[in-house]
Amino acid sequence: MGVAAVFDSRDPTSFSSGIHDSTTGVGVDVVLNSLAGEAAATSLKLLKPFGRFVEIGKRDAYEGGSMSLAPFLRGLTYSTAHIDVLMLEQPVAARALLETVAAALPSLPHLPATVYPMADLNEALSYMGSGKHIGKVLIRTSAVDASDTLPAACGAPNDPLFRSLLPVLRRGCNANDTEQAARHSGGMLCDGGRCVVLRDASGLEDAELERQLRGAAVVITRCPLVATWATTLGAELALELRGGWGPLSSRVLREAMRHRGSGHVVASEPAESEMAEVSGAASWLPALVADVAGVPSVDLHASFDDYGLDSLLLINLAQRISTKLGRRLAVSSIQQHDNVANLLEALAPSLSTPPVNQKQLRVLCLHGFRASADLMRIQMAPLLGAIPEVLAKRCTFVFVDAQRPSTGPAMEGIPPEIPTFEWWGEPGPYDETWKRGFDGFGAALHDLMADGPYDGIIGFSQGGAVASLIPARWVMLFSTITPPTPAELEAVGAPKLDMLYQQRSFHTFDEEEEYAALCKDMVSRFNETTTVLHTEGHAVPKTDATLSQARMFLEERLAEG
């Protein structure tokens, strides 16, 4: 194939030294990169002066990753190969390029390929995830027989979880009628209503999810969003399972049926085999991850990115963990819990079956320095307006003005005739006076807490600092500065604050903004954080990439209740 040397991309140190030796220390002219994290940064350093770095994978770019500018002092060029953008922005050039490639295809040698039948899809994914193949891995579909299948939302009559429901849900129904209904109507009759079994909402648009859930009397799911939606659409029982996905014990079924009519109920009872595997996961999971990564051992707290686990390797890892547990583990779960320690914690089963009834949620929204509740509503509109109606109906967003009018000019761009307020500050210019002047803030904090409790709090800038001091289950902090010190709070009579920074937290800010150091300080204070970087300065971001991640965090918190 004309390749002078081959190196293992999973070990940045190894391929760096190998390429360095192969080129006698000179480096290469071009890097076509599909790696992420440390491996991408290592590849950049391998370029000779005036070399070109072409980003193909774009994973770091999509996730808002950062890269040192130091290597570019050697006159390097960085660009992304993004066919979508080329077709949208320069359609004539894109067409000419693709026509050139199409015309040359008949004379080009065929790429090596390994072909699997559709029945061996799992084996094909494992082979591809191993990183040992050259060329393409293809799936042959022509031999697949077309046959009628049940809708995704229906539990088939031979599904073990579905069958475990039959004895309890048949009340008043003929057993044959019940099973016939399951086969032909995509559901099961239970006291005249339909039972829908839907693990999660993956890949379903809002309209399709509503279609599948509408009219269901009982919904069984692992997804809190599905359970919330089902309850809103009138389901008598939305049973959210946490832990195993298999036959339900009579204990869980009795508990669930006892709460029929209560709406959203949570039950957690892993299968015995899963309990045994999960309880011993600490002994086998690190070794399994090390094997997939191709390294002798792994640091429990090092991210999967650090070991070069790209999307294909994560698929392989998810399959092997699923085989070990005896149930499916989604790749998204591994990405969400991005190291071995977090994944072990996520796999740990809960043995309780607490009923959790739906309630109206309250979310406090706090504006920044010399702004107002009305301005905060405008800033939050792109985020809050995108929340599905099923969640928005059960949530009250409480916007409040700070306790005192602004003692100086507001942020640039806010007309002087608009009333603005501040949580603390001194008379004078906008840029400096927010650091002092805490008189009256203690009383304001008392008032905010007295109006609680709150399920969550959203704050921007100075409002985010206030949000971090108020008890809630979670906080979303946009370009948040640090709050007054404990001594400063005590001096103004603020309430005694216990268990600070224990909430689930979401942080977003611009690394180049003036207050980035304070934003990073706030991230470091919380134990459980999600951090998203943007490039829009000291502001609530408006780009789709950032808002989609903020919306995901918010929807998950609201769905949890």
XYZ file of C-alpha atoms in Angstrom:
561
model
C 0.000 0.000 0.000
C 3.016 2.298 -0.071
C 3.141 2.682 3.708
C 6.680 2.984 5.052
C 5.875 2.369 8.711
C 2.869 1.492 10.895
C 2.355 2.564 14.526
C -0.293 2.023 17.206
C -2.526 5.115 17.525
C -3.683 4.059 21.006
C -0.290 4.813 22.540
C 0.710 8.452 21.820
C 4.144 8.017 23.404
C 4.887 4.976 21.260
C 3.819 6.425 17.914
C 5.476 9.759 18.689
C 8.856 8.163 19.313
C 8.369 5.776 16.388
C 7.641 8.539 13.881
C 10.438 10.661 15.330
C 12.909 7.808 14.770
C 11.552 6.947 11.297
C 11.965 10.527 10.097
C 15.334 11.003 11.866
C 13.759 13.681 14.031
C 12.573 15.847 11.114
C 8.833 15.136 11.373
C 6.179 14.818 8.680
C 4.698 17.239 6.147
C 1.010 16.368 6.628
C -1.073 14.824 9.416
C -4.536 13.512 8.531
C -5.957 13.327 12.039
C -8.892 11.320 13.343
C -7.663 11.111 16.950
C -8.733 13.164 19.971
C -7.296 14.515 23.207
C -3.638 13.842 23.983
C -3.168 11.793 20.792
C -4.238 14.744 18.609
C -1.919 17.136 20.432
C 0.953 14.644 20.028
C 0.264 14.370 16.284
C 0.427 18.148 15.936
C 3.915 18.192 17.478
C 5.139 15.693 14.858
C 4.762 18.161 11.980
C 7.892 19.688 10.485
C 7.961 23.525 10.044
C 5.196 24.757 7.698
C 3.474 21.376 7.874
C -0.272 20.868 7.497
C -2.629 19.393 10.107
C -5.932 18.285 8.547
C -8.642 17.369 11.073
C -10.851 14.521 9.837
C -12.448 13.165 13.018
C -13.489 16.576 14.454
C -14.374 15.038 17.831
C -12.440 17.628 19.853
C -13.933 20.409 17.714
C -17.518 19.270 18.321
C -16.840 19.058 22.061
C -15.251 22.526 22.208
C -11.798 21.179 23.055
C -8.739 23.430 23.268
C -5.245 23.080 21.839
C -1.941 24.814 22.620
C -0.871 27.479 20.115
C 2.838 26.895 20.779
C 3.390 24.427 17.872
C 2.025 27.012 15.415
C 5.082 29.191 15.991
C 6.676 26.861 13.419
C 4.346 28.149 10.699
C 1.898 25.243 10.788
C -1.484 25.243 9.058
C -4.592 23.740 10.718
C -7.812 22.993 8.842
C -10.803 20.668 9.083
C -11.996 18.416 6.289
C -15.721 19.102 6.480
C -17.570 18.016 3.332
C -20.926 19.223 4.733
C -19.644 22.784 5.092
C -18.018 22.649 1.664
C -21.299 21.604 0.032
C -23.266 24.315 1.848
C -20.833 27.196 1.443
C -19.161 26.364 -1.890
C -21.510 24.031 -3.797
C -19.794 24.567 -7.169
C -16.386 23.593 -5.783
C -17.914 20.630 -3.931
C -19.573 19.363 -7.110
C -16.351 19.694 -9.121
C -14.415 17.810 -6.439
C -16.914 14.950 -6.210
C -17.185 14.659 -10.012
C -13.396 14.395 -10.230
C -13.368 11.630 -7.646
C -16.290 9.798 -9.326
C -14.583 9.916 -12.724
C -11.378 8.441 -11.284
C -13.041 5.609 -9.340
C -13.102 2.993 -12.157
C -9.339 3.238 -12.612
C -8.450 3.205 -8.947
C -7.594 -0.021 -7.112
C -10.311 -1.417 -4.877
C -9.897 -0.886 -1.163
C -9.442 -4.049 0.905
C -12.726 -5.048 2.540
C -14.001 -7.605 5.036
C -17.662 -8.569 4.550
C -19.997 -9.894 7.257
C -23.638 -10.994 6.926
C -26.164 -8.934 8.896
C -26.601 -11.820 11.328
C -22.973 -11.333 12.425
C -23.292 -7.594 13.061
C -22.001 -7.820 16.651
C -18.951 -9.760 15.499
C -18.328 -7.135 12.804
C -18.501 -4.302 15.341
C -16.085 -6.129 17.636
C -13.686 -6.705 14.731
C -13.891 -3.051 13.703
C -13.467 -1.893 17.309
C -10.323 -3.985 17.717
C -8.462 -1.600 15.406
C -6.636 -4.469 13.691
C -8.306 -4.319 10.278
C -7.175 -2.558 7.110
C -9.760 -1.134 4.705
C -13.509 -1.256 5.065
C -15.752 -3.499 7.133
C -18.989 -4.103 5.200
C -22.355 -5.555 6.215
C -24.274 -7.568 3.595
C -28.031 -6.952 3.908
C -29.429 -8.716 0.862
C -29.912 -12.022 2.721
C -32.084 -10.495 5.461
C -35.696 -11.687 5.306
C -38.383 -9.019 5.558
C -40.930 -9.841 8.257
C -43.497 -8.075 10.378
C -42.074 -6.727 13.622
C -43.666 -5.252 16.693
C -43.285 -1.499 17.250
C -40.271 -0.402 19.316
C -42.551 0.558 22.196
C -44.135 -2.871 22.521
C -42.874 -5.623 24.760
C -43.123 -8.832 22.722
C -45.098 -11.656 24.445
C -41.918 -13.753 24.782
C -39.930 -10.897 26.347
C -39.144 -11.945 29.957
C -40.006 -8.545 31.420
C -43.229 -8.408 29.428
C -44.286 -11.900 30.529
C -43.611 -11.067 34.174
C -46.252 -8.349 33.886
C -49.003 -10.630 32.582
C -50.197 -12.170 35.889
C -50.697 -8.776 37.512
C -52.045 -6.805 34.561
C -54.574 -9.399 33.365
C -57.161 -8.520 35.993
C -60.583 -8.684 34.411
C -59.152 -9.662 31.010
C -59.198 -13.011 29.309
C -55.585 -14.247 29.066
C -55.895 -15.177 25.388
C -57.441 -11.821 24.550
C -54.606 -10.111 26.356
C -51.847 -11.882 24.478
C -53.656 -11.515 21.154
C -53.869 -7.785 21.796
C -50.153 -7.704 22.499
C -49.386 -9.412 19.202
C -51.686 -7.428 16.967
C -52.107 -3.972 18.491
C -48.575 -3.272 19.632
C -49.406 -3.370 23.327
C -51.148 -5.294 26.067
C -54.625 -4.774 27.476
C -54.641 -4.255 31.222
C -58.013 -3.429 32.719
C -59.026 -2.040 29.341
C -55.837 -0.056 28.760
C -52.624 -0.544 26.857
C -49.238 -1.396 28.415
C -46.174 0.018 26.664
C -42.645 -1.211 27.352
C -40.076 1.368 26.156
C -36.517 1.306 27.482
C -35.679 4.909 26.533
C -36.400 7.682 24.033
C -33.231 7.224 21.973
C -33.764 8.200 18.347
C -37.391 9.233 18.830
C -38.610 12.692 17.882
C -41.092 14.326 20.265
C -44.057 13.607 17.977
C -43.179 9.909 17.604
C -42.630 9.502 21.348
C -46.022 11.057 22.046
C -47.678 8.777 19.463
C -46.262 5.658 21.085
C -47.233 6.691 24.616
C -50.652 8.241 24.032
C -53.466 6.060 25.342
C -51.218 3.818 27.437
C -52.531 2.882 30.879
C -49.202 1.471 32.095
C -45.741 2.405 30.813
C -42.546 0.557 31.796
C -39.277 2.373 31.043
C -35.737 3.069 32.189
C -35.907 6.719 31.119
C -37.249 9.424 33.489
C -38.206 11.590 30.503
C -40.392 8.795 29.071
C -42.027 8.271 32.482
C -42.729 11.991 32.851
C -44.164 12.237 29.343
C -46.360 9.167 29.881
C -47.796 10.579 33.115
C -48.560 13.885 31.432
C -50.399 12.027 28.673
C -52.615 10.343 31.277
C -50.952 7.005 32.063
C -52.198 5.554 35.354
C -48.734 4.224 36.112
C -45.339 5.120 34.641
C -42.924 2.645 36.201
C -39.317 3.836 35.891
C -36.932 0.940 36.452
C -33.485 1.660 37.845
C -31.084 -1.245 37.772
C -31.843 -4.498 35.990
C -34.003 -4.859 32.878
C -35.606 -8.267 33.101
C -38.433 -10.146 34.812
C -39.880 -8.141 37.680
C -40.232 -9.885 41.017
C -43.640 -10.194 42.620
C -42.472 -7.765 45.312
C -41.787 -4.994 42.798
C -44.987 -5.754 40.875
C -47.132 -5.614 44.030
C -45.507 -2.329 45.007
C -46.027 -0.898 41.527
C -49.665 -1.950 41.297
C -50.307 -0.550 44.761
C -49.324 2.850 43.380
C -51.312 2.493 40.171
C -53.072 5.776 39.657
C -50.220 7.659 41.325
C -48.438 8.461 38.046
C -44.642 8.330 37.995
C -43.219 5.625 40.294
C -39.576 4.531 40.589
C -38.590 0.905 41.247
C -35.092 -0.520 41.470
C -34.336 -4.221 41.623
C -31.434 -5.698 39.620
C -31.533 -9.346 38.647
C -29.499 -11.663 40.874
C -26.969 -12.398 38.119
C -26.479 -8.702 37.511
C -26.147 -8.063 41.245
C -23.332 -10.599 41.386
C -21.511 -9.145 38.386
C -21.977 -5.507 39.407
C -20.891 -6.139 42.984
C -17.657 -7.616 41.630
C -17.177 -5.085 38.824
C -14.312 -3.403 40.641
C -12.307 -6.591 40.108
C -12.948 -7.048 36.376
C -13.854 -3.651 34.863
C -10.364 -2.013 35.105
C -8.758 -5.053 33.474
C -11.408 -5.116 30.734
C -10.890 -1.413 29.946
C -7.107 -1.918 29.902
C -7.516 -4.802 27.456
C -9.696 -2.746 25.089
C -7.258 0.188 25.326
C -4.271 -2.073 24.730
C -2.403 -0.989 27.872
C -1.188 -2.993 30.891
C -3.402 -1.141 33.406
C -5.553 1.959 33.771
C -5.886 4.779 36.267
C -9.439 4.621 37.663
C -9.801 8.407 37.410
C -8.177 8.942 33.998
C -10.694 9.650 31.236
C -11.307 7.142 28.468
C -10.078 9.827 26.053
C -6.669 9.675 27.734
C -6.367 6.047 26.608
C -7.425 6.808 23.027
C -10.812 5.092 23.277
C -12.508 6.441 20.164
C -16.107 5.733 19.196
C -15.299 2.301 17.761
C -13.415 1.191 20.845
C -16.235 2.480 23.052
C -18.658 0.298 21.075
C -16.382 -2.662 21.702
C -16.131 -1.790 25.404
C -19.923 -1.416 25.732
C -20.485 -4.814 24.119
C -18.018 -6.567 26.403
C -19.457 -4.942 29.536
C -22.978 -5.822 28.359
C -21.945 -9.460 27.931
C -20.484 -9.488 31.419
C -23.581 -7.901 33.009
C -26.127 -9.858 31.013
C -27.894 -6.670 29.943
C -27.276 -3.934 27.411
C -25.064 -1.004 28.410
C -25.345 1.913 25.993
C -22.232 3.611 24.606
C -23.750 6.924 25.726
C -23.612 5.687 29.336
C -19.870 5.117 29.017
C -19.395 8.555 27.443
C -21.413 10.185 30.229
C -19.362 8.447 32.952
C -15.987 9.057 31.331
C -13.644 7.050 33.537
C -13.590 3.689 35.318
C -14.378 5.156 38.754
C -17.480 7.008 37.486
C -18.636 3.979 35.522
C -18.311 1.724 38.565
C -20.419 4.172 40.566
C -23.048 4.296 37.824
C -23.240 0.500 37.668
C -23.714 0.137 41.421
C -27.290 -1.159 41.936
C -29.877 0.288 44.255
C -31.930 -2.151 46.326
C -34.768 0.194 47.344
C -38.109 0.672 45.614
C -39.158 4.172 46.602
C -42.313 5.534 44.979
C -41.681 8.990 43.567
C -44.838 10.844 42.633
C -44.856 13.655 40.125
C -44.741 17.153 41.581
C -44.596 20.720 40.369
C -40.960 21.772 40.177
C -39.610 25.233 41.084
C -36.480 26.625 39.435
C -35.045 29.947 40.621
C -33.436 32.166 37.935
C -31.000 34.886 39.088
C -29.739 37.726 36.891
C -26.235 39.160 36.781
C -24.704 42.383 38.124
C -26.762 45.489 37.308
C -29.341 43.598 35.273
C -32.924 42.490 36.054
C -35.371 39.611 36.099
C -36.809 40.791 32.762
C -33.382 40.816 31.142
C -32.713 37.339 32.540
C -35.948 36.102 30.928
C -34.660 37.348 27.580
C -31.262 35.702 28.124
C -32.886 32.392 29.081
C -35.515 32.366 26.308
C -33.480 30.285 23.792
C -32.823 27.627 26.449
C -36.162 27.501 28.257
C -38.150 27.856 25.043
C -36.608 24.644 23.709
C -37.766 22.471 26.623
C -40.430 19.932 25.580
C -43.909 21.048 26.588
C -44.374 17.891 28.644
C -41.595 19.066 31.002
C -42.356 22.770 30.835
C -45.921 22.170 32.098
C -44.712 20.718 35.377
C -42.090 23.398 36.036
C -42.306 26.956 37.378
C -39.359 29.232 36.602
C -39.104 31.940 39.264
C -37.349 35.133 38.090
C -36.585 37.719 40.792
C -34.900 41.129 40.905
C -31.972 41.681 43.266
C -32.745 43.505 46.510
C -31.401 46.930 45.577
C -31.352 49.197 42.510
C -28.060 49.555 40.668
C -25.650 52.070 42.213
C -23.945 52.804 38.894
C -24.123 52.253 35.134
C -25.239 48.859 33.874
C -23.424 46.582 31.458
C -22.712 48.078 28.029
C -25.682 47.583 25.713
C -28.389 47.960 28.376
C -30.294 51.242 27.780
C -30.044 53.609 30.798
C -33.828 53.973 31.034
C -34.271 50.260 31.880
C -34.351 49.633 35.667
C -31.514 47.370 36.775
C -30.484 45.823 40.097
C -27.425 44.382 41.836
C -26.903 41.675 44.469
C -23.960 43.617 45.900
C -21.648 46.409 44.759
C -20.522 49.980 45.330
C -21.315 53.204 43.484
C -19.029 53.636 40.519
C -18.043 52.086 37.149
C -19.372 48.670 36.123
C -16.021 46.885 35.810
C -14.747 47.213 39.386
C -17.568 47.861 41.847
C -19.010 44.316 41.793
C -16.108 43.157 43.991
C -17.195 45.059 47.136
C -20.187 46.487 48.972
C -21.982 43.521 50.553
C -24.278 45.527 52.852
C -27.830 44.220 52.598
C -26.859 41.006 50.824
C -27.285 38.905 53.990
C -30.948 39.932 54.251
C -31.470 39.290 50.535
C -30.076 35.780 50.911
C -32.428 35.154 53.863
C -35.395 36.249 51.708
C -34.428 34.007 48.791
C -34.076 30.979 51.050
C -37.366 31.723 52.799
C -39.122 31.636 49.415
C -37.737 28.124 48.779
C -37.289 25.267 48.587
C -36.122 25.108 44.990
C -35.489 22.033 42.892
C -32.862 23.833 40.828
C -31.294 27.257 40.344
C -30.010 28.961 37.197
C -27.672 31.938 37.562
C -25.640 34.227 35.306
C -22.442 35.954 36.486
C -23.130 37.516 39.919
C -26.478 35.705 40.000
C -24.599 32.415 39.574
C -22.499 33.245 42.632
C -25.726 33.791 44.593
C -27.157 30.540 43.205
C -24.202 28.571 44.555
C -25.109 29.622 48.120
C -28.772 28.514 48.071
C -29.827 24.900 48.774
C -31.106 23.038 45.684
C -30.657 19.666 44.030
C -28.818 21.169 41.046
C -27.497 24.455 39.655
C -26.723 25.796 36.176
C -24.035 28.485 36.257
C -23.356 30.721 33.256
C -20.031 32.665 33.400
C -20.236 32.605 37.178
C -17.982 34.669 39.438
C -17.081 33.619 42.971
C -19.401 34.530 45.886
C -18.380 36.547 48.982
C -16.046 34.747 51.355
C -17.440 33.102 54.527
C -16.050 35.999 56.600
C -17.729 38.560 54.330
C -21.021 36.685 54.506
C -20.876 36.440 58.290
C -20.175 40.176 58.535
C -23.455 41.029 56.741
C -25.591 38.552 58.711
C -26.033 35.955 55.975
C -27.688 32.664 57.053
C -25.422 29.844 58.158
C -24.538 27.818 55.086
C -23.952 24.065 55.347
C -23.097 21.514 52.673
C -21.962 24.086 50.117
C -21.211 22.968 46.557
C -22.759 19.506 46.932
C -25.357 20.051 44.189
C -25.161 18.544 40.709
C -23.782 21.423 38.636
C -23.546 22.623 35.028
C -20.966 25.290 34.126
C -20.432 27.134 30.863
C -18.090 30.035 30.103
C -15.589 31.419 27.586
C -11.969 30.589 28.403
C -10.953 33.952 26.936
C -13.450 36.067 28.895
C -12.218 38.465 31.561
C -13.632 36.394 34.416
C -12.541 32.943 33.180
C -10.297 32.364 36.205
C -13.263 32.898 38.547
C -15.424 30.574 36.434
C -12.771 27.842 36.678
C -12.534 28.410 40.433
C -16.276 27.780 40.700
C -16.009 24.556 38.680
C -13.325 23.287 41.068
C -15.561 23.823 44.120
C -18.242 21.338 43.018
C -17.902 17.569 43.200
C -20.249 16.577 40.371
C -19.904 18.882 37.376
C -20.635 19.163 33.680
C -18.552 21.872 31.988
C -19.105 23.245 28.484
C -16.845 25.919 26.968
C -17.970 28.477 24.386
C -16.487 31.490 22.559
C -19.146 34.163 23.119
C -17.501 36.131 25.920
C -19.076 36.940 29.287
C -22.628 36.112 28.241
C -25.330 33.464 28.200
C -24.351 31.608 24.992
C -26.704 31.469 22.039
C -25.011 28.946 19.730
C -26.802 25.664 19.102
C -23.802 23.555 20.163
C -23.681 25.017 23.670
C -27.434 25.359 24.105
C -28.038 21.733 23.134
C -25.755 20.528 25.941
C -27.341 22.946 28.419
C -30.792 21.766 27.341
C -29.766 18.119 27.766
C -28.602 18.771 31.342
C -31.750 20.749 32.177
C -34.149 18.196 30.675
C -32.479 15.345 32.552
C -32.770 17.227 35.850
C -36.421 18.162 35.242
C -37.310 14.615 34.205
C -35.791 13.271 37.426
C -38.323 15.328 39.371
